[in-house]
CSV table of C-alpha atoms in Angstrom, one decimal:
chain,number,residue,atom,x,y,z
M,1,UNK,CA,-28.6,0.6,-69.9
M,2,UNK,CA,-29.0,-0.5,-73.6
M,3,UNK,CA,-25.3,-1.2,-75.3
M,4,UNK,CA,-26.2,0.7,-78.3
M,5,UNK,CA,-27.9,3.7,-78.9
M,6,UNK,CA,-28.4,4.0,-82.3
M,7,UNK,CA,-30.2,7.2,-84.1
M,8,UNK,CA,-32.5,7.0,-87.1
M,9,UNK,CA,-34.2,9.2,-89.8
M,10,UNK,CA,-37.2,7.0,-91.9
M,11,UNK,CA,-36.7,8.5,-94.4
M,12,UNK,CA,-32.4,7.9,-94.3
M,13,UNK,CA,-31.7,5.2,-97.1
M,14,UNK,CA,-28.5,4.6,-94.8
M,15,UNK,CA,-30.5,3.5,-91.9
M,16,UNK,CA,-33.0,1.6,-93.8
M,17,UNK,CA,-30.5,0.3,-95.3
M,18,UNK,CA,-28.9,-0.7,-91.2
M,19,UNK,CA,-31.7,-1.6,-90.1
M,20,UNK,CA,-31.8,-5.9,-90.7
M,21,UNK,CA,-27.8,-6.2,-90.3
M,22,UNK,CA,-27.6,-4.1,-87.3
M,23,UNK,CA,-30.8,-5.9,-85.8
M,24,UNK,CA,-28.8,-10.0,-86.6
M,25,UNK,CA,-25.9,-8.7,-84.9
M,26,UNK,CA,-28.2,-7.6,-82.2
M,27,UNK,CA,-29.1,-10.8,-82.2
M,28,UNK,CA,-26.4,-12.4,-82.7
M,29,UNK,CA,-24.4,-10.5,-79.9
M,30,UNK,CA,-27.6,-10.7,-77.5
M,31,UNK,CA,-27.3,-7.0,-76.5
M,32,UNK,CA,-30.1,-4.3,-76.8
M,33,UNK,CA,-30.6,-1.0,-78.9
M,34,UNK,CA,-31.6,2.4,-77.1
M,35,UNK,CA,-33.2,3.9,-80.7
M,36,UNK,CA,-33.2,7.4,-81.1
M,37,UNK,CA,-34.6,9.9,-83.3
M,38,UNK,CA,-32.8,11.7,-86.0
M,39,UNK,CA,-33.5,14.6,-88.2
M,40,UNK,CA,-31.5,13.8,-90.7
M,41,UNK,CA,-31.2,16.7,-94.3
M,42,UNK,CA,-32.1,14.3,-97.0
M,43,UNK,CA,-31.1,15.9,-101.1
M,44,UNK,CA,-33.3,15.3,-103.7
M,45,UNK,CA,-30.9,14.8,-107.1
M,46,UNK,CA,-30.8,17.9,-109.1
M,47,UNK,CA,-30.8,17.7,-113.0
M,48,UNK,CA,-27.4,19.5,-114.0
M,49,UNK,CA,-27.0,23.1,-114.3
M,50,UNK,CA,-25.2,25.2,-117.1
M,51,UNK,CA,-24.1,27.5,-114.5
M,52,UNK,CA,-23.9,25.6,-111.7
M,53,UNK,CA,-20.1,25.8,-109.4
M,54,UNK,CA,-18.0,23.2,-109.1
M,55,UNK,CA,-18.9,22.2,-105.8
M,56,UNK,CA,-23.1,22.6,-106.6
M,57,UNK,CA,-21.8,19.7,-109.1
M,58,UNK,CA,-20.0,17.6,-106.0
M,59,UNK,CA,-22.6,17.3,-104.8
M,60,UNK,CA,-25.0,16.5,-107.1
M,61,UNK,CA,-22.8,13.9,-108.7
M,62,UNK,CA,-22.7,12.7,-105.2
M,63,UNK,CA,-26.3,12.3,-104.4
M,64,UNK,CA,-25.9,10.7,-107.7
M,65,UNK,CA,-23.4,7.8,-106.6
M,66,UNK,CA,-25.4,7.2,-103.3
M,67,UNK,CA,-28.8,6.3,-104.6
M,68,UNK,CA,-27.3,3.9,-107.1
M,69,UNK,CA,-25.0,3.0,-104.2
M,70,UNK,CA,-28.4,2.4,-102.0
M,71,UNK,CA,-30.1,0.5,-104.1
M,72,UNK,CA,-27.9,-1.8,-105.9
M,73,UNK,CA,-27.2,-3.2,-101.8
M,74,UNK,CA,-31.1,-2.9,-101.5
M,75,UNK,CA,-30.8,-5.4,-104.6
M,76,UNK,CA,-27.9,-6.8,-102.5
M,77,UNK,CA,-30.2,-7.4,-99.2
M,78,UNK,CA,-33.0,-8.3,-100.6
M,79,UNK,CA,-35.8,-5.5,-99.7
M,80,UNK,CA,-37.7,-3.3,-101.9
M,81,UNK,CA,-36.6,0.2,-102.0
M,82,UNK,CA,-38.2,3.3,-104.1
M,83,UNK,CA,-36.6,6.7,-103.5
M,84,UNK,CA,-39.0,9.4,-103.8
M,85,UNK,CA,-39.3,12.2,-105.8
M,86,UNK,CA,-38.5,14.6,-103.7
M,87,UNK,CA,-37.3,13.7,-99.9
M,88,UNK,CA,-40.2,13.4,-97.2
M,89,UNK,CA,-40.9,15.1,-94.2
M,90,UNK,CA,-40.7,12.5,-91.1
M,91,UNK,CA,-40.7,14.1,-88.4
M,92,UNK,CA,-44.3,13.0,-86.7
M,93,UNK,CA,-42.8,10.0,-87.4
M,94,UNK,CA,-39.7,10.8,-85.6
M,95,UNK,CA,-42.3,12.1,-82.6
M,96,UNK,CA,-43.6,8.6,-82.9
M,97,UNK,CA,-40.7,7.3,-82.3
M,98,UNK,CA,-39.7,9.2,-79.2
M,99,UNK,CA,-43.1,8.6,-77.3
M,100,UNK,CA,-42.5,4.4,-77.4
M,101,UNK,CA,-40.2,4.3,-74.0
M,102,UNK,CA,-40.6,0.4,-75.0
M,103,UNK,CA,-39.8,-2.4,-77.3
M,104,UNK,CA,-39.9,0.3,-80.8
M,105,UNK,CA,-39.0,-1.9,-83.4
M,106,UNK,CA,-42.2,-3.6,-84.6
M,107,UNK,CA,-42.7,-0.1,-85.3
M,108,UNK,CA,-39.4,1.2,-86.8
M,109,UNK,CA,-40.2,-1.7,-88.9
M,110,UNK,CA,-43.3,-0.7,-89.8
M,111,UNK,CA,-42.5,2.7,-90.6
M,112,UNK,CA,-39.2,2.3,-92.3
M,113,UNK,CA,-41.6,0.0,-94.8
M,114,UNK,CA,-44.1,2.2,-95.2
M,115,UNK,CA,-41.6,5.1,-96.3
M,116,UNK,CA,-39.4,3.1,-98.7
M,117,UNK,CA,-41.7,0.7,-99.8
M,118,UNK,CA,-45.3,1.9,-100.0
M,119,UNK,CA,-44.2,5.8,-100.3
M,120,UNK,CA,-46.6,6.8,-97.4
M,121,UNK,CA,-46.3,10.5,-95.9
M,122,UNK,CA,-44.6,9.1,-92.6
M,123,UNK,CA,-45.4,13.4,-91.2
M,124,UNK,CA,-48.8,12.9,-91.1
M,125,UNK,CA,-50.8,12.0,-88.6
M,126,UNK,CA,-53.1,9.5,-89.2
M,127,UNK,CA,-51.0,7.1,-91.0
M,128,UNK,CA,-49.0,7.5,-87.9
M,129,UNK,CA,-51.1,7.0,-85.6
M,130,UNK,CA,-51.7,3.4,-88.3
M,131,UNK,CA,-48.0,2.7,-88.8
M,132,UNK,CA,-48.3,2.3,-84.4
M,133,UNK,CA,-52.3,0.7,-84.0
M,134,UNK,CA,-50.4,-2.7,-87.1
M,135,UNK,CA,-47.7,-2.8,-84.9
M,136,UNK,CA,-49.3,-3.2,-82.1
M,137,UNK,CA,-48.9,-0.3,-80.0
M,138,UNK,CA,-51.4,1.6,-78.0
M,139,UNK,CA,-52.2,5.3,-80.6
M,140,UNK,CA,-54.8,6.8,-78.8
M,141,UNK,CA,-52.6,8.7,-76.5
M,142,UNK,CA,-50.3,10.0,-79.5
M,143,UNK,CA,-50.6,13.7,-79.7
M,144,UNK,CA,-47.7,15.3,-82.3
M,145,UNK,CA,-48.5,18.8,-80.5
M,146,UNK,CA,-48.3,17.9,-76.8
M,147,UNK,CA,-44.6,16.3,-78.1
M,148,UNK,CA,-44.0,19.6,-80.0
M,149,UNK,CA,-40.5,20.7,-78.7
M,150,UNK,CA,-39.4,17.3,-78.0
M,151,UNK,CA,-38.0,16.5,-80.8
M,152,UNK,CA,-36.1,19.5,-81.4
M,153,UNK,CA,-34.8,18.8,-78.2
M,154,UNK,CA,-33.4,15.7,-78.4
M,155,UNK,CA,-32.1,17.0,-82.2
M,156,UNK,CA,-30.2,19.2,-79.7
M,157,UNK,CA,-29.2,16.4,-78.0
M,158,UNK,CA,-27.6,14.2,-80.6
M,159,UNK,CA,-25.6,17.8,-82.3
M,160,UNK,CA,-23.8,17.8,-78.9
M,161,UNK,CA,-22.9,14.9,-78.5
M,162,UNK,CA,-21.5,15.1,-82.5
M,163,UNK,CA,-24.2,13.2,-84.5
M,164,UNK,CA,-24.5,14.6,-87.9
M,165,UNK,CA,-26.2,12.4,-90.4
M,166,UNK,CA,-27.8,8.5,-89.5
M,167,UNK,CA,-27.5,6.1,-88.6
M,168,UNK,CA,-25.2,6.8,-85.9
M,169,UNK,CA,-24.4,4.6,-83.5
M,170,UNK,CA,-22.5,5.3,-79.9
M,171,UNK,CA,-21.1,2.6,-77.6
M,172,UNK,CA,-19.0,2.6,-74.9
M,173,UNK,CA,-19.3,6.8,-76.4
M,174,UNK,CA,-17.8,5.9,-79.3
M,175,UNK,CA,-19.4,6.6,-82.1
M,176,UNK,CA,-19.7,5.2,-85.3
M,177,UNK,CA,-21.6,6.0,-88.6
M,178,UNK,CA,-23.3,3.5,-91.0
M,179,UNK,CA,-23.6,-0.3,-91.6
M,180,UNK,CA,-19.8,-0.4,-93.2
M,181,UNK,CA,-18.7,0.0,-89.4
M,182,UNK,CA,-20.5,-3.0,-87.9
M,183,UNK,CA,-17.6,-4.8,-87.3
M,184,UNK,CA,-15.8,-2.8,-85.3
M,185,UNK,CA,-18.8,-2.4,-83.3
M,186,UNK,CA,-19.2,-6.0,-83.4
M,187,UNK,CA,-15.2,-6.0,-82.1
M,188,UNK,CA,-15.9,-3.4,-79.7
M,189,UNK,CA,-18.9,-4.9,-78.1
M,190,UNK,CA,-16.6,-8.5,-78.1
Z,1,UNK,CA,-6.6,9.0,-120.8
Z,2,UNK,CA,-10.0,7.9,-120.3
Z,3,UNK,CA,-11.1,8.1,-116.6
Z,4,UNK,CA,-13.6,5.2,-116.8
Z,5,UNK,CA,-11.3,2.6,-118.5
Z,6,UNK,CA,-8.3,1.0,-118.3
Z,7,UNK,CA,-5.9,-1.9,-119.4
Z,8,UNK,CA,-6.3,-3.4,-115.6
Z,9,UNK,CA,-9.1,-5.1,-113.4
Z,10,UNK,CA,-9.5,-2.5,-111.0
Z,11,UNK,CA,-8.8,1.6,-111.4
Z,12,UNK,CA,-8.2,3.0,-107.5
Z,13,UNK,CA,-8.5,6.7,-107.3
Z,14,UNK,CA,-6.8,8.7,-104.1
Z,15,UNK,CA,-6.1,12.3,-102.8
Z,16,UNK,CA,-3.3,11.3,-100.3
Z,17,UNK,CA,-4.9,14.9,-98.6
Z,18,UNK,CA,-8.4,12.2,-97.9
Z,19,UNK,CA,-7.7,10.1,-94.6
Z,20,UNK,CA,-10.8,7.8,-96.0
Z,21,UNK,CA,-8.3,6.7,-98.9
Z,22,UNK,CA,-5.1,6.8,-96.7
Z,23,UNK,CA,-6.5,3.7,-94.4
Z,24,UNK,CA,-7.9,2.1,-98.3
Z,25,UNK,CA,-4.3,1.9,-98.4
Z,26,UNK,CA,-3.5,-1.5,-96.6
Z,27,UNK,CA,-6.6,-3.3,-96.9
Z,28,UNK,CA,-7.0,-2.7,-101.5
Z,29,UNK,CA,-2.9,-3.2,-101.4
Z,30,UNK,CA,-3.9,-6.3,-99.3
Z,31,UNK,CA,-6.6,-7.2,-101.8
Z,32,UNK,CA,-4.2,-6.4,-105.0
Z,33,UNK,CA,-1.5,-8.4,-103.9
Z,34,UNK,CA,-4.1,-12.0,-102.5
Z,35,UNK,CA,-5.7,-12.0,-106.2
Z,36,UNK,CA,-1.9,-11.5,-107.5
Z,37,UNK,CA,-3.5,-8.4,-110.2
Z,38,UNK,CA,-1.9,-5.4,-110.3
Z,39,UNK,CA,-3.9,-2.2,-110.0
Z,40,UNK,CA,-4.5,1.4,-112.2
Z,41,UNK,CA,-3.1,3.8,-109.3
Z,42,UNK,CA,-4.5,6.9,-109.8
Z,43,UNK,CA,-4.9,10.6,-109.0
Z,44,UNK,CA,-8.4,12.2,-107.8
Z,45,UNK,CA,-7.6,16.0,-106.8
Z,46,UNK,CA,-10.0,17.5,-104.1
Z,47,UNK,CA,-11.5,20.2,-104.7
Z,48,UNK,CA,-12.5,20.5,-101.0
Z,49,UNK,CA,-14.0,23.8,-100.5
Z,50,UNK,CA,-15.7,24.0,-103.1
Z,51,UNK,CA,-18.1,21.3,-101.5
Z,52,UNK,CA,-17.2,21.3,-97.2
Z,53,UNK,CA,-15.6,25.3,-97.5
Z,54,UNK,CA,-12.5,26.2,-96.0
Z,55,UNK,CA,-10.5,26.2,-92.9
Z,56,UNK,CA,-7.9,26.9,-91.9
Z,57,UNK,CA,-6.0,26.1,-88.6
Z,58,UNK,CA,-2.3,27.1,-86.1
Z,59,UNK,CA,-1.1,25.6,-83.3
Z,60,UNK,CA,-4.2,23.5,-83.2
Z,61,UNK,CA,-6.3,26.8,-83.2
Z,62,UNK,CA,-8.2,28.2,-86.6
Z,63,UNK,CA,-8.0,30.7,-87.5
Z,64,UNK,CA,-9.9,30.6,-90.9
Z,65,UNK,CA,-13.1,28.7,-91.5
Z,66,UNK,CA,-15.8,29.1,-93.2
Z,67,UNK,CA,-18.3,25.7,-92.4
Z,68,UNK,CA,-21.3,24.9,-91.2
Z,69,UNK,CA,-21.7,23.8,-87.7
Z,70,UNK,CA,-23.4,20.1,-89.7
Z,71,UNK,CA,-19.9,20.3,-91.5
Z,72,UNK,CA,-17.6,20.8,-89.2
Z,73,UNK,CA,-19.1,17.9,-87.0
Z,74,UNK,CA,-19.0,15.7,-89.9
Z,75,UNK,CA,-14.6,16.8,-90.7
Z,76,UNK,CA,-14.5,16.8,-87.0
Z,77,UNK,CA,-15.9,12.5,-87.4
Z,78,UNK,CA,-14.1,11.9,-90.4
Z,79,UNK,CA,-10.8,12.5,-88.3
Z,80,UNK,CA,-11.8,10.1,-85.3
Z,81,UNK,CA,-12.9,7.9,-87.3
Z,82,UNK,CA,-9.7,7.7,-89.7
Z,83,UNK,CA,-7.5,8.1,-86.9
Z,84,UNK,CA,-9.7,4.7,-84.9
Z,85,UNK,CA,-8.5,2.6,-88.7
Z,86,UNK,CA,-4.9,4.3,-88.6
Z,87,UNK,CA,-4.4,2.9,-85.1
Z,88,UNK,CA,-5.2,-0.4,-85.8
Z,89,UNK,CA,-2.4,-0.4,-89.0
Z,90,UNK,CA,-0.1,0.7,-87.1
Z,91,UNK,CA,0.0,4.3,-88.7
Z,92,UNK,CA,-0.6,8.0,-86.9
Z,93,UNK,CA,-3.6,10.2,-88.6
Z,94,UNK,CA,-2.7,14.0,-86.9
Z,95,UNK,CA,-5.1,15.9,-88.5
Z,96,UNK,CA,-3.9,18.7,-90.9
Z,97,UNK,CA,-3.7,22.0,-90.3
Z,98,UNK,CA,-4.2,23.3,-93.6
Z,99,UNK,CA,-5.7,22.5,-97.1
Z,100,UNK,CA,-3.7,20.9,-98.8
Z,101,UNK,CA,-2.6,21.5,-102.9
Z,102,UNK,CA,-1.7,18.8,-103.5
Z,103,UNK,CA,-1.7,18.8,-107.6
Z,104,UNK,CA,1.7,17.7,-107.8
Z,105,UNK,CA,2.3,14.7,-105.4
Z,106,UNK,CA,-0.3,14.2,-107.7
Z,107,UNK,CA,0.4,14.7,-110.8
Z,108,UNK,CA,3.9,12.8,-109.4
Z,109,UNK,CA,0.7,9.4,-109.6
Z,110,UNK,CA,0.9,9.2,-113.0
Z,111,UNK,CA,4.9,9.9,-113.1
Z,112,UNK,CA,5.9,7.1,-111.5
Z,113,UNK,CA,3.0,4.6,-112.3
Z,114,UNK,CA,4.6,5.8,-116.1
Z,115,UNK,CA,7.7,4.5,-115.1
Z,116,UNK,CA,7.2,1.6,-113.0
Z,117,UNK,CA,3.4,1.1,-112.0
Z,118,UNK,CA,5.3,-1.8,-109.5
Z,119,UNK,CA,6.6,1.2,-108.0
Z,120,UNK,CA,3.0,3.2,-106.9
Z,121,UNK,CA,3.4,0.5,-103.3
Z,122,UNK,CA,6.5,2.1,-102.7
Z,123,UNK,CA,6.1,5.9,-103.0
Z,124,UNK,CA,2.7,5.7,-101.4
Z,125,UNK,CA,3.9,4.4,-98.2
Z,126,UNK,CA,6.9,6.9,-98.5
Z,127,UNK,CA,4.2,9.5,-99.1
Z,128,UNK,CA,1.8,8.4,-96.9
Z,129,UNK,CA,2.6,7.6,-93.9
Z,130,UNK,CA,5.1,10.0,-92.8
Z,131,UNK,CA,2.3,13.5,-94.7
Z,132,UNK,CA,-0.3,11.8,-92.0
Z,133,UNK,CA,2.5,12.2,-89.6
Z,134,UNK,CA,2.6,16.1,-90.5
Z,135,UNK,CA,6.4,15.3,-92.1
Z,136,UNK,CA,6.3,16.1,-95.1
Z,137,UNK,CA,5.5,19.3,-97.2
Z,138,UNK,CA,3.5,17.7,-100.4
Z,139,UNK,CA,3.9,21.4,-101.9
Z,140,UNK,CA,7.7,21.1,-102.0
Z,141,UNK,CA,9.2,20.4,-105.4
Z,142,UNK,CA,12.4,18.7,-103.6
Z,143,UNK,CA,10.1,16.8,-101.3
Z,144,UNK,CA,8.0,14.9,-103.9
Z,145,UNK,CA,11.5,14.3,-106.3
Z,146,UNK,CA,12.7,12.8,-102.7
Z,147,UNK,CA,9.4,11.1,-101.9
Z,148,UNK,CA,10.0,10.1,-106.0
Z,149,UNK,CA,13.7,8.7,-105.2
Z,150,UNK,CA,13.0,6.7,-102.0
Z,151,UNK,CA,10.7,4.6,-104.0
Z,152,UNK,CA,12.8,3.6,-106.8
Z,153,UNK,CA,12.4,6.0,-109.5
Z,154,UNK,CA,14.4,7.9,-111.0
Z,155,UNK,CA,12.5,11.3,-110.8
Z,156,UNK,CA,15.1,13.2,-113.3
Z,157,UNK,CA,12.4,14.8,-114.9
Z,158,UNK,CA,9.3,15.0,-113.0
Z,159,UNK,CA,9.7,18.4,-113.2
Z,160,UNK,CA,8.9,19.4,-117.2
Z,161,UNK,CA,6.3,16.3,-116.5
Z,162,UNK,CA,4.8,18.3,-113.8
Z,163,UNK,CA,5.0,21.4,-115.8
Z,164,UNK,CA,4.1,19.7,-119.2
Z,165,UNK,CA,3.1,16.7,-120.5
Z,166,UNK,CA,2.3,15.7,-116.2
Z,167,UNK,CA,0.2,18.2,-115.9
Z,168,UNK,CA,-2.0,18.5,-118.5
Z,169,UNK,CA,-2.6,14.9,-118.4
Z,170,UNK,CA,-3.7,15.1,-114.9
Z,171,UNK,CA,-6.1,18.1,-115.4
Z,172,UNK,CA,-7.9,16.2,-118.1
Z,173,UNK,CA,-8.1,13.6,-116.2
Z,174,UNK,CA,-9.5,16.1,-113.4
Z,175,UNK,CA,-12.0,17.2,-115.3
Z,176,UNK,CA,-13.2,13.8,-116.0
Z,177,UNK,CA,-14.4,12.7,-113.2
Z,178,UNK,CA,-17.4,14.4,-112.4
Z,179,UNK,CA,-19.3,13.6,-115.8
Z,180,UNK,CA,-18.0,9.9,-115.2
Z,181,UNK,CA,-19.8,10.2,-112.0
Z,182,UNK,CA,-16.6,10.1,-109.5
Z,183,UNK,CA,-16.6,12.6,-106.7
Z,184,UNK,CA,-14.2,11.3,-103.8
Z,185,UNK,CA,-11.2,8.8,-102.7
Z,186,UNK,CA,-11.0,6.1,-102.8
Z,187,UNK,CA,-13.2,5.2,-105.7
Z,188,UNK,CA,-13.2,1.8,-107.4
Z,189,UNK,CA,-14.3,1.3,-111.1
Z,190,UNK,CA,-14.5,-2.3,-111.6
Z,191,UNK,CA,-15.9,-3.6,-114.6
Z,192,UNK,CA,-17.6,-0.3,-115.7
Z,193,UNK,CA,-18.9,-0.5,-112.4
Z,194,UNK,CA,-18.3,3.1,-110.0
Z,195,UNK,CA,-17.7,1.9,-106.6
Z,196,UNK,CA,-16.9,4.7,-103.5
Z,197,UNK,CA,-15.5,3.8,-100.6
Z,198,UNK,CA,-13.8,1.2,-99.2
Z,199,UNK,CA,-16.2,-0.4,-98.1
Z,200,UNK,CA,-17.5,-1.8,-101.0
Z,201,UNK,CA,-14.6,-3.6,-101.0
Z,202,UNK,CA,-15.8,-7.2,-100.5
Z,203,UNK,CA,-17.9,-6.1,-103.4
Z,204,UNK,CA,-15.3,-5.4,-105.7
Z,205,UNK,CA,-13.6,-8.6,-104.1
Z,206,UNK,CA,-16.7,-10.3,-105.4
Z,207,UNK,CA,-17.0,-8.8,-108.6
Z,208,UNK,CA,-12.7,-9.7,-109.0
Z,209,UNK,CA,-13.3,-13.3,-108.1
Z,210,UNK,CA,-15.6,-13.6,-110.9
Z,211,UNK,CA,-19.5,-12.8,-109.2
Z,212,UNK,CA,-19.4,-16.0,-107.8
Z,213,UNK,CA,-22.4,-16.8,-104.3
Z,214,UNK,CA,-24.4,-14.2,-102.8
Z,215,UNK,CA,-23.0,-10.1,-103.1
Z,216,UNK,CA,-21.7,-9.4,-99.8
Z,217,UNK,CA,-23.5,-6.3,-98.0
Z,218,UNK,CA,-20.8,-3.6,-97.6
Z,219,UNK,CA,-18.1,-3.6,-94.5
Z,220,UNK,CA,-14.5,-1.8,-93.4
Z,221,UNK,CA,-12.0,-4.0,-93.7
Z,222,UNK,CA,-10.6,-4.2,-90.1
């Protein structure tokens, strides 16, 4: 059994930024991760409208600030990060993650890089198969049609557990959202 | 008062009804003391129903709500998360039974700042822990005035300030926030940068110490 269950979505900027700090923590503490897919809802940054409600203004300003914050910390981490004009769909890539029983780390890193550095479509089966192959996995057996339905089931299960965003860490039945929690996670695991 | 400008090196926006602002207080005051600085503490009076839906509880049961299941999961998580940090700080944090109108107590922040900025910490220590123990009615004028007095600040004139200049100052400031890029609490404004969340305190500290060395990643202070 893994020490940390970690819910991710490749289109989640916070999940992307959490990847390296999380791997460093696991390396330091010698703990393992059970990687789980969770389909997040990403919003694009809307342009201001004269008729927007106060709530819509709040969401727009929050989205703009989050975007800028992510870019600041990508720069601090020294990793490339380009937001797509329109948030992509990552269901196919998340299905591939579900299909990998063991050691999916190389595929996960490749999928994050494909989305945030190269702008690939992670809902395209051929793109996802190429990512599987390039990261050392057998892509010939991957068939999103056969796996269809499993992602919805995984989503339901995660939501029943209280998950609503990524990266969500579950450690000793405690839930933690975001890499800003890594110090407390470390304290919990130590 | 301009939303992004101050004579202090750091502006801190807070709202008493935010549990995240509550757990940010101690580490922010610790930073203020460690650096020997005086921050400019200001109110941001959240309009929670506008972006998270509204809800009201009575005796622990939800009696009114227009929130989505996802919003409820986010709210439940927020209280669970902030409660564990509050406990580490030695505080009790009970979920609120309604969304409080904090305009009056927000205006009191402006009053205390104007009378004696050095008493802000005492004011927050009077108001925040009691509010989160559900022992303080921050919509009652007498209660807010009592908190001002307990913090060592004269409350005479606060009634007029609230109805006049202070209320206008508060509302003018709130109107500037969204256009300035500020939407939530705690928000830190430092050298023109807008930084939301106490997880950015390591970065705030790095700026205030002259940006020496590598900038840190986010991290909640323990």
